[in-house]
Tab-separated table of C-alpha atoms in Angstrom:
chain	number	residue	atom	x	y	z
R	290	MET	CA	-2.944	57.107	5.185
R	291	LEU	CA	-2.600	54.820	2.182
R	292	ASN	CA	0.995	55.816	1.882
R	293	TYR	CA	1.583	54.969	5.522
R	294	LEU	CA	-0.051	51.512	5.100
R	295	ASN	CA	2.066	50.833	2.062
R	296	GLN	CA	5.191	51.831	3.994
R	297	SER	CA	4.443	49.571	6.955
R	298	MET	CA	3.627	46.713	4.559
R	299	LYS	CA	7.026	47.166	2.947
R	300	ASN	CA	8.674	47.103	6.372
R	301	ILE	CA	6.993	43.827	7.257
R	302	ILE	CA	8.113	42.273	3.971
R	303	LYS	CA	11.638	43.513	4.618
R	304	ASN	CA	11.708	41.816	8.021
R	305	ILE	CA	10.381	38.546	6.676
R	306	GLU	CA	12.973	38.738	3.944
R	307	LYS	CA	15.740	39.103	6.514
R	308	VAL	CA	14.716	35.861	8.211
R	309	GLU	CA	14.410	34.175	4.844
R	310	LEU	CA	17.867	35.322	3.746
R	311	PHE	CA	19.323	33.966	6.978
R	312	CYS	CA	17.650	30.571	6.453
R	313	ASN	CA	18.793	30.459	2.840
R	314	LYS	CA	22.332	31.078	4.055
R	315	ILE	CA	22.150	28.103	6.419
R	316	LEU	CA	20.820	25.901	3.621
R	317	ILE	CA	23.535	26.936	1.182
R	318	PHE	CA	26.094	26.351	3.925
R	319	LEU	CA	24.790	22.795	4.357
R	320	ALA	CA	24.765	22.294	0.580
R	321	SER	CA	28.399	23.439	0.368
R	322	PHE	CA	29.287	21.069	3.193
R	323	PHE	CA	27.784	18.142	1.281
R	324	LEU	CA	29.540	19.276	-1.889
R	325	ILE	CA	32.887	19.158	-0.086
R	326	CYS	CA	32.025	15.695	1.291
R	327	MET	CA	31.178	14.577	-2.214
R	328	MET	CA	34.489	15.855	-3.605
R	329	LEU	CA	36.500	14.256	-0.799
R	330	LEU	CA	34.659	10.957	-1.206
R	331	ALA	CA	35.283	10.976	-4.963
R	332	CYS	CA	39.003	11.674	-4.510
R	333	VAL	CA	39.443	9.090	-1.757
R	334	ASN	CA	37.618	6.515	-3.867
R	335	VAL	CA	39.772	7.212	-6.937
R	336	LEU	CA	42.873	6.741	-4.827
R	337	PHE	CA	41.763	3.598	-2.967
R	338	ARG	CA	40.142	2.077	-6.038
R	339	ASN	CA	43.476	2.063	-7.809
R	340	MET	CA	44.938	0.276	-4.798
R	341	GLY	CA	42.234	-2.385	-5.091
R	342	ILE	CA	40.094	-1.350	-2.092
R	343	PRO	CA	37.152	0.713	-3.401
R	344	VAL	CA	35.166	2.682	-0.815
R	345	LYS	CA	31.898	0.846	-0.257
R	346	GLY	CA	28.773	2.791	-1.122
R	347	THR	CA	30.451	5.616	-3.055
R	348	PHE	CA	28.036	5.167	-5.947
R	349	GLU	CA	24.865	5.561	-3.910
R	350	LEU	CA	26.215	8.237	-1.553
R	351	MET	CA	27.120	10.355	-4.608
R	352	GLY	CA	23.502	10.095	-5.719
R	353	PHE	CA	22.119	11.031	-2.293
R	354	PHE	CA	24.535	13.934	-1.794
R	355	GLY	CA	23.861	15.235	-5.306
R	356	ALA	CA	20.131	15.332	-4.637
R	357	VAL	CA	20.579	17.097	-1.299
R	358	ILE	CA	22.967	19.677	-2.780
R	359	CYS	CA	20.534	20.577	-5.586
R	360	GLY	CA	17.605	20.770	-3.175
R	361	LEU	CA	19.288	22.952	-0.576
R	362	ALA	CA	20.817	25.319	-3.138
R	363	LEU	CA	17.467	26.088	-4.823
R	364	ALA	CA	16.289	28.935	-2.581
R	365	ARG	CA	19.421	31.055	-2.745
R	366	THR	CA	19.816	30.468	-6.470
R	367	GLN	CA	16.280	31.740	-7.007
R	368	LYS	CA	16.888	34.774	-4.776
R	369	GLN	CA	20.008	35.801	-6.666
R	370	LYS	CA	18.365	35.057	-10.035
R	371	GLN	CA	21.146	32.669	-10.984
R	372	HIS	CA	18.752	30.244	-12.574
R	373	ILE	CA	17.895	30.039	-16.252
R	374	SER	CA	14.813	32.045	-17.137
R	375	VAL	CA	13.493	32.291	-20.666
R	376	ASP	CA	12.191	35.794	-21.309
R	377	VAL	CA	12.341	36.005	-25.119
R	378	LEU	CA	8.589	36.478	-25.336
R	379	VAL	CA	8.095	38.456	-22.139
R	380	ASN	CA	10.569	41.156	-23.208
R	381	LEU	CA	8.437	41.964	-26.262
R	382	PHE	CA	5.543	43.160	-24.087
R	383	PRO	CA	5.204	46.613	-22.505
R	384	LYS	CA	6.498	47.041	-18.930
R	385	ARG	CA	3.064	46.884	-17.292
R	386	ILE	CA	2.152	43.606	-18.968
R	387	GLN	CA	5.598	42.266	-18.156
R	388	LYS	CA	4.841	42.841	-14.482
R	389	VAL	CA	1.536	40.982	-14.735
R	390	LEU	CA	3.226	38.111	-16.577
R	391	ASN	CA	5.925	37.990	-13.916
R	392	PHE	CA	3.247	37.830	-11.278
R	393	ILE	CA	1.461	34.954	-13.034
R	394	GLY	CA	4.762	33.143	-13.614
R	395	SER	CA	5.804	33.446	-9.975
R	396	PHE	CA	2.387	32.332	-8.817
R	397	LEU	CA	2.543	29.196	-10.982
R	398	SER	CA	6.090	28.460	-9.756
R	399	LEU	CA	4.872	28.853	-6.179
R	400	LEU	CA	2.061	26.370	-6.771
R	401	PHE	CA	4.469	23.965	-8.464
R	402	PHE	CA	7.013	24.011	-5.644
R	403	ILE	CA	4.343	23.683	-2.949
R	404	ILE	CA	3.074	20.538	-4.698
R	405	VAL	CA	6.635	19.209	-5.079
R	406	THR	CA	7.327	19.885	-1.376
R	407	ILE	CA	4.201	18.028	-0.251
R	408	GLN	CA	4.800	15.087	-2.588
R	409	VAL	CA	8.493	14.701	-1.737
R	410	PHE	CA	7.663	14.910	1.971
R	411	LYS	CA	5.005	12.205	1.539
R	412	TRP	CA	7.516	10.056	-0.347
R	413	GLY	CA	10.036	10.427	2.504
R	414	THR	CA	7.387	9.399	5.028
R	415	LEU	CA	6.500	6.391	2.896
R	416	ILE	CA	10.129	5.238	2.748
R	417	LEU	CA	10.421	5.812	6.506
R	418	ARG	CA	7.269	3.790	7.278
R	419	ALA	CA	8.196	1.010	4.815
R	420	ASN	CA	11.587	0.574	6.559
R	421	GLU	CA	13.280	0.726	3.163
R	422	VAL	CA	17.066	0.999	3.228
R	423	SER	CA	19.653	1.874	0.573
R	424	GLU	CA	20.859	-0.862	-1.782
R	425	THR	CA	24.573	-1.084	-0.973
R	426	LEU	CA	25.169	0.317	2.507
R	427	MET	CA	21.747	-0.742	3.833
R	428	ILE	CA	21.350	2.588	5.620
R	429	VAL	CA	18.053	4.432	6.103
R	430	TYR	CA	17.878	7.070	3.393
R	431	TYR	CA	14.642	8.936	4.100
R	432	PRO	CA	16.569	11.859	5.729
R	433	PHE	CA	17.983	12.683	2.279
R	434	ILE	CA	14.462	12.819	0.872
R	435	TYR	CA	13.320	15.048	3.738
R	436	ALA	CA	16.311	17.336	3.103
R	437	LEU	CA	15.221	17.652	-0.515
R	438	SER	CA	11.698	18.614	0.531
R	439	LEU	CA	13.170	21.191	2.948
R	440	GLY	CA	14.959	22.738	-0.032
R	441	THR	CA	11.790	22.942	-2.114
R	442	LEU	CA	9.893	24.343	0.902
R	443	PHE	CA	12.368	27.233	1.096
R	444	ILE	CA	12.257	27.989	-2.611
R	445	SER	CA	8.473	28.210	-2.162
R	446	VAL	CA	8.993	30.740	0.649
R	447	THR	CA	11.426	32.707	-1.518
R	448	ILE	CA	8.994	32.888	-4.411
R	449	PHE	CA	6.173	33.852	-2.033
R	450	ILE	CA	8.185	36.822	-0.781
R	451	ASP	CA	8.988	37.800	-4.369
R	452	ILE	CA	5.259	37.858	-5.058
R	453	LEU	CA	4.602	40.009	-1.979
R	454	LYS	CA	7.265	42.452	-3.176
R	455	LEU	CA	5.780	42.567	-6.654
R	456	GLY	CA	2.371	43.279	-5.063
R	457	ALA	CA	3.727	46.027	-2.831
R	458	ASP	CA	5.356	47.701	-5.818
R	459	VAL	CA	2.131	48.020	-7.794
U	119	MET	CA	3.552	50.708	-36.075
U	120	LYS	CA	6.550	48.406	-35.789
U	121	LYS	CA	5.977	48.120	-32.045
U	122	ASN	CA	2.331	47.180	-32.588
U	123	LEU	CA	3.301	44.508	-35.056
U	124	SER	CA	5.781	42.889	-32.675
U	125	LEU	CA	3.189	42.994	-29.894
U	126	PHE	CA	0.692	41.323	-32.227
U	127	LEU	CA	3.197	38.602	-33.141
U	128	ALA	CA	4.065	38.041	-29.488
U	129	VAL	CA	0.400	37.572	-28.574
U	130	ILE	CA	-0.168	35.137	-31.468
U	131	PHE	CA	2.918	33.133	-30.568
U	132	THR	CA	1.968	32.953	-26.892
U	133	LEU	CA	-1.538	31.771	-27.791
U	134	PHE	CA	-0.040	29.113	-30.065
U	135	LEU	CA	2.157	27.856	-27.224
U	136	VAL	CA	-0.763	27.688	-24.797
U	137	VAL	CA	-2.957	25.816	-27.287
U	138	SER	CA	-0.237	23.288	-28.129
U	139	ILE	CA	0.282	22.558	-24.414
U	140	ILE	CA	-3.420	21.969	-23.753
U	141	ALA	CA	-3.643	19.621	-26.730
U	142	PRO	CA	-6.804	17.519	-26.901
U	143	SER	CA	-6.497	14.301	-24.903
U	144	SER	CA	-7.380	10.993	-26.495
U	145	VAL	CA	-11.013	10.007	-26.529
U	146	SER	CA	-11.697	6.597	-25.009
U	147	ALA	CA	-14.024	4.123	-26.680
U	148	LYS	CA	-15.978	1.343	-24.972
U	149	LYS	CA	-12.788	-0.662	-24.529
U	150	ILE	CA	-11.030	-0.544	-21.165
U	151	THR	CA	-7.520	0.711	-21.728
U	152	LEU	CA	-4.904	-0.048	-19.069
U	153	ASN	CA	-1.350	1.263	-18.957
U	154	TYR	CA	1.332	-1.286	-18.094
U	155	ALA	CA	4.703	0.200	-17.096
U	156	ASN	CA	7.981	-1.695	-17.007
U	157	PHE	CA	11.522	-0.563	-16.255
U	158	PRO	CA	14.027	-2.615	-18.338
U	159	PRO	CA	14.386	-2.421	-22.160
U	160	ALA	CA	11.856	-4.198	-24.395
U	161	SER	CA	14.239	-7.064	-25.258
U	162	THR	CA	14.526	-8.351	-21.663
U	163	PHE	CA	12.459	-11.126	-20.104
U	164	PRO	CA	10.344	-8.911	-17.784
U	165	CYS	CA	9.169	-7.110	-20.934
U	166	VAL	CA	8.754	-10.290	-22.977
U	167	GLN	CA	6.450	-11.631	-20.258
U	168	MET	CA	4.602	-8.287	-20.293
U	169	GLU	CA	3.865	-8.596	-24.026
U	170	ARG	CA	2.820	-12.220	-23.589
U	171	TRP	CA	0.496	-11.298	-20.696
U	172	LYS	CA	-0.984	-8.461	-22.775
U	173	GLU	CA	-1.667	-10.790	-25.679
U	174	GLU	CA	-3.243	-13.483	-23.509
U	175	VAL	CA	-5.386	-11.153	-21.455
U	176	GLU	CA	-6.629	-9.264	-24.515
U	177	LYS	CA	-7.563	-12.540	-26.163
U	178	LYS	CA	-9.250	-14.012	-23.083
U	179	SER	CA	-11.269	-10.846	-22.441
U	180	ASN	CA	-12.601	-11.030	-26.022
U	181	GLY	CA	-10.976	-7.756	-26.911
U	182	LEU	CA	-12.594	-5.785	-24.084
U	183	LEU	CA	-9.251	-5.069	-22.457
U	184	ASN	CA	-6.666	-3.020	-24.274
U	185	ILE	CA	-3.243	-3.050	-22.631
U	186	GLN	CA	-0.816	-0.304	-23.502
U	187	THR	CA	2.743	-1.303	-22.644
U	188	PHE	CA	5.546	1.080	-21.670
U	189	PRO	CA	8.934	-0.703	-21.574
U	190	GLY	CA	12.305	0.835	-20.743
U	191	GLY	CA	11.163	3.080	-17.893
U	192	THR	CA	9.226	5.376	-20.230
U	193	LEU	CA	6.353	5.718	-17.771
U	194	LEU	CA	7.873	4.790	-14.399
U	195	GLY	CA	11.440	3.906	-13.366
U	196	ALA	CA	12.771	0.848	-11.516
U	197	LYS	CA	12.543	2.321	-8.050
U	198	ASN	CA	9.360	4.409	-8.247
U	199	MET	CA	7.261	1.728	-9.924
U	200	LEU	CA	5.349	0.460	-6.880
U	201	ASP	CA	4.655	3.911	-5.437
U	202	GLY	CA	3.739	5.159	-8.909
U	203	VAL	CA	1.155	2.394	-9.305
U	204	ILE	CA	-0.235	3.083	-5.816
U	205	ALA	CA	-0.542	6.768	-6.738
U	206	GLY	CA	-2.229	5.853	-10.043
U	207	GLN	CA	0.449	7.107	-12.464
U	208	SER	CA	0.143	3.760	-14.207
U	209	HIS	CA	-2.618	1.154	-13.836
U	210	ILE	CA	-0.191	-1.774	-13.878
U	211	GLY	CA	3.529	-1.942	-13.136
U	212	CYS	CA	6.250	-4.576	-13.057
U	213	PHE	CA	9.014	-4.065	-10.524
U	214	ALA	CA	11.740	-5.944	-8.659
U	215	LEU	CA	10.990	-6.511	-4.965
U	216	SER	CA	14.720	-6.969	-4.421
U	217	TYR	CA	15.469	-3.344	-5.378
U	218	HIS	CA	13.792	-2.213	-2.144
U	219	PRO	CA	15.824	-3.856	0.643
U	220	GLY	CA	13.977	-3.955	3.963
U	221	ARG	CA	10.570	-3.239	2.488
U	222	PHE	CA	9.413	-6.815	1.843
U	223	PRO	CA	10.836	-8.797	4.773
U	224	ILE	CA	8.661	-11.882	4.171
U	225	LEU	CA	9.194	-12.278	0.422
U	226	GLU	CA	12.919	-11.533	0.804
U	227	ALA	CA	13.336	-15.159	1.961
U	228	ILE	CA	13.104	-16.251	-1.694
U	229	ASP	CA	16.151	-14.108	-2.481
U	230	LEU	CA	18.386	-15.980	-0.043
U	231	PRO	CA	21.071	-18.093	-1.771
U	232	LEU	CA	19.327	-21.405	-1.136
U	233	GLY	CA	20.753	-23.043	-4.236
U	234	TRP	CA	17.750	-22.636	-6.528
U	235	GLU	CA	18.013	-24.834	-9.583
U	236	ASN	CA	15.939	-22.703	-11.918
U	237	ALA	CA	13.598	-19.749	-12.189
U	238	THR	CA	10.454	-21.860	-12.537
U	239	SER	CA	10.740	-23.398	-9.074
U	240	ALA	CA	11.735	-20.102	-7.467
U	241	SER	CA	8.894	-18.241	-9.230
U	242	LEU	CA	6.202	-20.720	-8.194
U	243	SER	CA	7.552	-20.783	-4.630
U	244	LEU	CA	7.415	-16.974	-4.550
U	245	LEU	CA	3.771	-17.017	-5.598
U	246	ASP	CA	2.954	-19.689	-2.990
U	247	LEU	CA	4.775	-17.749	-0.288
U	248	TYR	CA	2.832	-14.617	-1.181
U	249	LYS	CA	-0.486	-16.461	-1.106
U	250	LYS	CA	0.240	-18.089	2.230
U	251	TYR	CA	1.403	-14.981	4.106
U	252	ASN	CA	-0.389	-12.203	2.176
U	253	PRO	CA	2.160	-9.619	3.370
U	254	LYS	CA	1.122	-6.180	4.626
U	255	SER	CA	3.750	-4.534	2.399
U	256	LEU	CA	1.700	-5.305	-0.737
U	257	LYS	CA	-1.811	-4.726	0.674
U	258	LYS	CA	-2.251	-1.458	-1.214
U	259	VAL	CA	-2.028	-3.110	-4.637
U	260	LYS	CA	-3.512	-6.088	-6.463
U	261	ILE	CA	-0.909	-8.737	-7.348
U	262	LEU	CA	-1.402	-9.926	-10.915
U	263	THR	CA	1.581	-12.249	-11.186
U	264	MET	CA	4.999	-12.862	-9.672
U	265	PHE	CA	8.215	-14.410	-10.928
U	266	THR	CA	11.954	-14.473	-10.336
U	267	CYS	CA	14.951	-14.396	-12.595
U	268	PRO	CA	17.112	-17.542	-12.830
U	269	PRO	CA	19.859	-17.938	-10.180
U	270	ALA	CA	22.620	-15.362	-10.489
U	271	ASN	CA	26.108	-16.074	-11.768
U	272	LEU	CA	29.041	-13.770	-12.343
U	273	MET	CA	29.824	-11.833	-15.509
U	274	SER	CA	33.047	-9.882	-15.609
U	275	VAL	CA	35.440	-7.890	-17.775
U	276	LYS	CA	38.444	-9.775	-16.376
U	277	PRO	CA	38.259	-13.524	-15.650
U	278	ILE	CA	37.228	-14.656	-12.152
U	279	ARG	CA	38.855	-18.079	-11.882
U	280	SER	CA	39.030	-18.336	-8.119
U	281	LEU	CA	37.640	-16.585	-5.057
U	282	SER	CA	40.866	-14.615	-4.721
U	283	ASP	CA	40.191	-13.010	-8.148
U	284	MET	CA	37.084	-11.450	-6.624
U	285	LYS	CA	38.858	-9.578	-3.863
U	286	GLY	CA	37.951	-5.882	-4.019
U	287	LEU	CA	36.364	-6.258	-7.447
U	288	GLU	CA	33.483	-3.832	-7.987
U	289	ILE	CA	30.519	-5.940	-8.971
U	290	ARG	CA	26.929	-4.872	-9.349
U	291	ALA	CA	24.279	-6.772	-7.447
U	292	ALA	CA	20.694	-6.376	-6.304
U	293	GLY	CA	18.892	-7.224	-3.087
U	294	THR	CA	20.498	-9.983	-1.036
U	295	GLY	CA	23.148	-10.249	-3.784
U	296	VAL	CA	24.948	-7.290	-2.219
U	297	LYS	CA	25.558	-9.187	1.017
U	298	VAL	CA	26.389	-12.365	-0.933
U	299	LEU	CA	29.164	-10.644	-2.902
U	300	GLU	CA	30.500	-9.026	0.232
U	301	LEU	CA	30.781	-12.435	1.900
U	302	LEU	CA	32.689	-13.666	-1.156
U	303	GLY	CA	35.192	-10.822	-0.765
U	304	ALA	CA	34.075	-8.567	-3.631
U	305	SER	CA	33.150	-4.893	-3.351
U	306	PRO	CA	29.443	-4.897	-4.263
U	307	ILE	CA	27.501	-1.949	-5.660
U	308	GLY	CA	23.718	-2.180	-5.439
U	309	MET	CA	21.799	-0.803	-8.403
U	310	PRO	CA	18.828	-1.665	-10.636
U	311	GLN	CA	19.568	-3.663	-13.786
U	312	SER	CA	18.456	-0.676	-15.873
U	313	ASP	CA	21.414	1.374	-14.545
U	314	VAL	CA	24.014	-1.285	-15.356
U	315	PRO	CA	24.792	-0.487	-19.041
U	316	ASP	CA	25.801	3.065	-18.125
U	317	ALA	CA	27.813	1.893	-15.094
U	318	LEU	CA	29.637	-0.739	-17.170
U	319	HIS	CA	30.397	1.787	-19.875
U	320	LYS	CA	31.769	4.312	-17.355
U	321	LYS	CA	33.724	1.533	-15.605
U	322	VAL	CA	31.961	2.226	-12.303
U	323	ILE	CA	31.579	-1.557	-12.127
U	324	LYS	CA	33.818	-4.283	-13.522
U	325	GLY	CA	31.279	-7.026	-13.603
U	326	MET	CA	27.921	-8.034	-12.297
U	327	SER	CA	26.036	-10.736	-10.533
U	328	SER	CA	22.781	-11.568	-12.257
U	329	SER	CA	21.010	-14.280	-14.189
U	330	LEU	CA	22.825	-14.899	-17.471
U	331	GLU	CA	20.106	-14.009	-19.998
U	332	VAL	CA	21.225	-10.363	-19.648
U	333	MET	CA	24.391	-11.257	-21.585
U	334	LYS	CA	22.231	-11.279	-24.700
U	335	ASP	CA	19.228	-9.122	-23.755
U	336	PHE	CA	21.404	-6.201	-22.609
U	337	ASN	CA	24.310	-7.161	-24.871
U	338	TYR	CA	26.660	-7.297	-21.857
U	339	ALA	CA	28.655	-10.003	-23.661
U	340	GLU	CA	30.278	-7.192	-25.598
U	341	TYR	CA	31.900	-5.887	-22.387
U	342	CYS	CA	31.991	-8.975	-20.195
U	343	ARG	CA	33.855	-11.767	-21.922
U	344	TYR	CA	33.886	-14.054	-18.869
U	345	ILE	CA	31.146	-15.949	-17.092
U	346	THR	CA	31.826	-17.645	-13.764
U	347	MET	CA	29.197	-20.144	-12.658
U	348	ALA	CA	28.305	-19.765	-8.994
U	349	ASN	CA	24.550	-20.424	-8.753
U	350	LEU	CA	23.832	-17.656	-6.238
U	351	GLN	CA	20.581	-15.859	-5.337
U	352	VAL	CA	17.533	-14.947	-7.423
U	353	VAL	CA	15.895	-11.531	-7.834
U	354	SER	CA	12.124	-11.489	-7.376
U	355	PHE	CA	9.596	-9.480	-9.365
U	356	ALA	CA	5.947	-8.601	-8.912
U	357	VAL	CA	3.390	-7.279	-11.357
U	358	VAL	CA	1.004	-5.075	-9.429
U	359	MET	CA	-2.152	-3.181	-10.255
U	360	ASN	CA	-3.644	-0.052	-8.760
U	361	MET	CA	-6.404	-1.116	-6.336
U	362	ASP	CA	-8.987	1.413	-7.586
U	363	ALA	CA	-8.340	0.457	-11.200
U	364	TRP	CA	-8.718	-3.199	-10.226
U	365	ASN	CA	-12.014	-2.596	-8.417
U	366	ARG	CA	-13.383	-0.750	-11.462
U	367	LEU	CA	-12.911	-3.845	-13.670
U	368	PRO	CA	-15.980	-6.023	-14.375
U	369	LYS	CA	-16.123	-9.194	-12.234
U	370	ASP	CA	-15.657	-11.603	-15.176
U	371	ILE	CA	-12.540	-9.755	-16.329
U	372	GLN	CA	-11.139	-9.897	-12.805
U	373	LYS	CA	-11.666	-13.646	-12.859
U	374	VAL	CA	-9.891	-14.000	-16.220
U	375	ILE	CA	-6.873	-12.155	-14.839
U	376	GLU	CA	-6.809	-14.029	-11.527
U	377	ASP	CA	-7.064	-17.401	-13.239
U	378	MET	CA	-4.052	-16.540	-15.358
U	379	SER	CA	-1.662	-15.764	-12.513
U	380	TYR	CA	-0.340	-19.299	-11.774
U	381	GLU	CA	-0.123	-20.370	-15.412
U	382	HIS	CA	1.610	-17.143	-16.417
U	383	THR	CA	4.170	-17.443	-13.600
U	384	LYS	CA	5.035	-20.906	-14.838
U	385	TRP	CA	5.280	-19.672	-18.425
U	386	VAL	CA	7.724	-16.903	-17.403
U	387	GLY	CA	9.893	-19.376	-15.477
U	388	ASP	CA	10.030	-21.810	-18.385
U	389	TYR	CA	10.715	-19.068	-20.894
U	390	VAL	CA	13.548	-17.422	-18.989
U	391	ASP	CA	15.163	-20.735	-18.007
U	392	SER	CA	15.434	-21.810	-21.629
U	393	HIS	CA	16.403	-18.286	-22.642
U	394	VAL	CA	19.462	-18.416	-20.345
U	395	THR	CA	20.797	-21.478	-22.200
U	396	GLU	CA	20.223	-19.730	-25.488
U	397	ALA	CA	21.878	-16.491	-24.305
U	398	VAL	CA	24.987	-18.305	-23.083
U	399	LYS	CA	25.293	-20.126	-26.410
U	400	TRP	CA	24.830	-16.840	-28.278
U	401	SER	CA	27.556	-15.149	-26.162
U	402	LYS	CA	29.955	-18.011	-26.846
U	403	ASP	CA	29.277	-17.878	-30.591
U	404	LYS	CA	29.269	-14.130	-31.071
U	405	TYR	CA	31.864	-12.858	-28.582
U	406	SER	CA	33.637	-16.158	-27.737
U	407	VAL	CA	32.767	-15.674	-24.075
U	408	GLU	CA	34.519	-18.119	-21.765
U	409	VAL	CA	32.501	-20.009	-19.129
U	410	ILE	CA	34.488	-20.715	-15.969
U	411	LYS	CA	33.673	-23.040	-13.079
U	412	PHE	CA	34.945	-22.584	-9.530
U	413	SER	CA	37.174	-25.343	-8.164
U	414	LYS	CA	35.719	-27.816	-5.663
U	415	GLU	CA	37.491	-26.123	-2.756
U	416	ASP	CA	36.122	-22.729	-3.746
U	417	THR	CA	32.595	-24.102	-4.136
U	418	LYS	CA	32.808	-25.532	-0.616
U	419	LYS	CA	34.115	-22.220	0.695
U	420	ILE	CA	31.266	-20.343	-0.980
U	421	GLU	CA	28.710	-22.666	0.606
U	422	LYS	CA	30.297	-22.079	3.996
U	423	PHE	CA	30.384	-18.279	3.576
U	424	LEU	CA	26.780	-18.106	2.460
U	425	SER	CA	25.394	-20.414	5.141
U	426	THR	CA	25.435	-17.481	7.577
U	427	LEU	CA	22.916	-15.558	5.474
U	428	SER	CA	19.868	-17.615	6.434
U	429	LYS	CA	20.699	-17.197	10.110
U	430	ASP	CA	21.206	-13.451	9.580
U	431	TYR	CA	17.822	-13.296	7.902
U	432	ILE	CA	16.078	-15.037	10.804
U	433	ASP	CA	17.753	-12.757	13.364
U	434	ARG	CA	17.060	-9.560	11.434
U	435	VAL	CA	13.459	-10.228	10.451
U	436	SER	CA	12.296	-11.945	13.640
U	437	SER	CA	12.845	-8.741	15.599
U	438	ASN	CA	9.849	-7.238	13.742
U	439	ASN	CA	7.436	-9.929	14.934
U	440	ILE	CA	7.654	-11.834	11.667
U	441	PRO	CA	7.847	-15.645	11.925
U	442	ALA	CA	11.105	-15.842	9.956
U	443	LYS	CA	11.868	-19.428	10.912
U	444	ALA	CA	8.505	-20.684	9.694
U	445	ILE	CA	8.830	-18.653	6.490
U	446	LEU	CA	12.229	-20.123	5.701
U	447	LYS	CA	10.926	-23.617	6.415
U	448	ASP	CA	8.001	-23.028	4.041
U	449	VAL	CA	10.292	-21.718	1.319
U	450	LYS	CA	12.464	-24.821	1.548
U	451	LEU	CA	9.343	-26.981	1.418
U	452	PHE	CA	8.069	-25.198	-1.709
U	453	LYS	CA	11.525	-25.491	-3.215
U	454	SER	CA	11.750	-29.254	-2.851
U	455	LYS	CA	8.150	-29.631	-4.011
U	456	TYR	CA	8.662	-27.715	-7.255
U	457	GLU	CA	12.187	-28.856	-8.013
U	458	LYS	CA	10.896	-32.422	-8.210
U	459	TYR	CA	8.899	-31.465	-11.288
U	460	HIS	CA	10.935	-28.719	-12.936
């Protein structure tokens, strides 16, 4: 009976993970798109700048795109463990304690990213309501802030699923 | 045995880390300590006025208030200052209204290139304008004082002798300055003053439009050996306080601070106006900076180009049910009133 429950639990997690992986793929696709835009913009600006006609707003667009790229790439980077994790201390402990520490670590990360998501979203709403525009192009820039909070929302989801998997393993 | 020892060491080390993170926080005495955040380096005039305000307010409160100052963006940066103060990350913060285009439609009128003669008149007009209209955009904070920088001129790596020298030149500006430079044919880049040293160093910009005291305070004279006088717009600043922190202050202290606001604004204007003269002299002496004046034809052209800005302002702001025409009229009234004396 217990075994059966455990099995069905694992199946549910697997299905959620499938959806999550699909979403992460869309986000990384968007991030790559912005990265290409950023590269093109930089090249075009280098070229035109030398001809005496710099592209207006390159400086601020680079900043916005950079933020969006980092935000949207977070979830997939976490999933594939491509981020930097310091485990000098953790590796000294026995396997069982390592698992508990991992669990605590993931839980704290989850809390952190949930707070970041809420705060960044609030910030975006504030900029939207205040009618604030960017400094050079005078365009509305809250969508970039919302995109960033979307990225941190999905890294929260990714960490949540990692925690579920850790729990199902025990 | 060896395994046990390493486990023991690991536990000790982890405990040490945890303890050092949750270090004891400072114990507060009877004094009221307030944090005052500022974004540019300590040598610049927004920070000089901060230290002066701290000194005065500490003296006038008989030592009850203790102001802790944080220059150079150590507590909050140029663009998250206001929201940081609203959220309570700092009790007090000094920020530039002009770095948030669109957010302060009423007070933006001060930033229009109206031909301000000095910072004192512009600063006092800004304070009057705020008091008259009490804008919604600043309702969440308590205004302690307001001021502007002196009118902007051009500083550049290569000389700008005529309007044609400006064509396509990447020049940093803030607020309405972006539109001003565009009308003059340059390629403006909007950024806070605190980002300029890095941008100059990396050659992202080849000059900037700002009041001239930055030549000395930021040491821009080392890069920009040319000044072109143009007497353009001003950049406006506000010193704001978290509303809850303000309400917690005793009534008599609140009065001390409120009574200071007009006098302090005037002090800042006077200080920075005389500091500009000093900074220009210093740049000439130390880096033999050349000061250039536009020809009469160019000055006329500039006036003509910039005359559209006031009309643009009225069109843009009026659509949000803000009496832009009346605001502009008031600003001009304040301007003539104060420029008689200063």
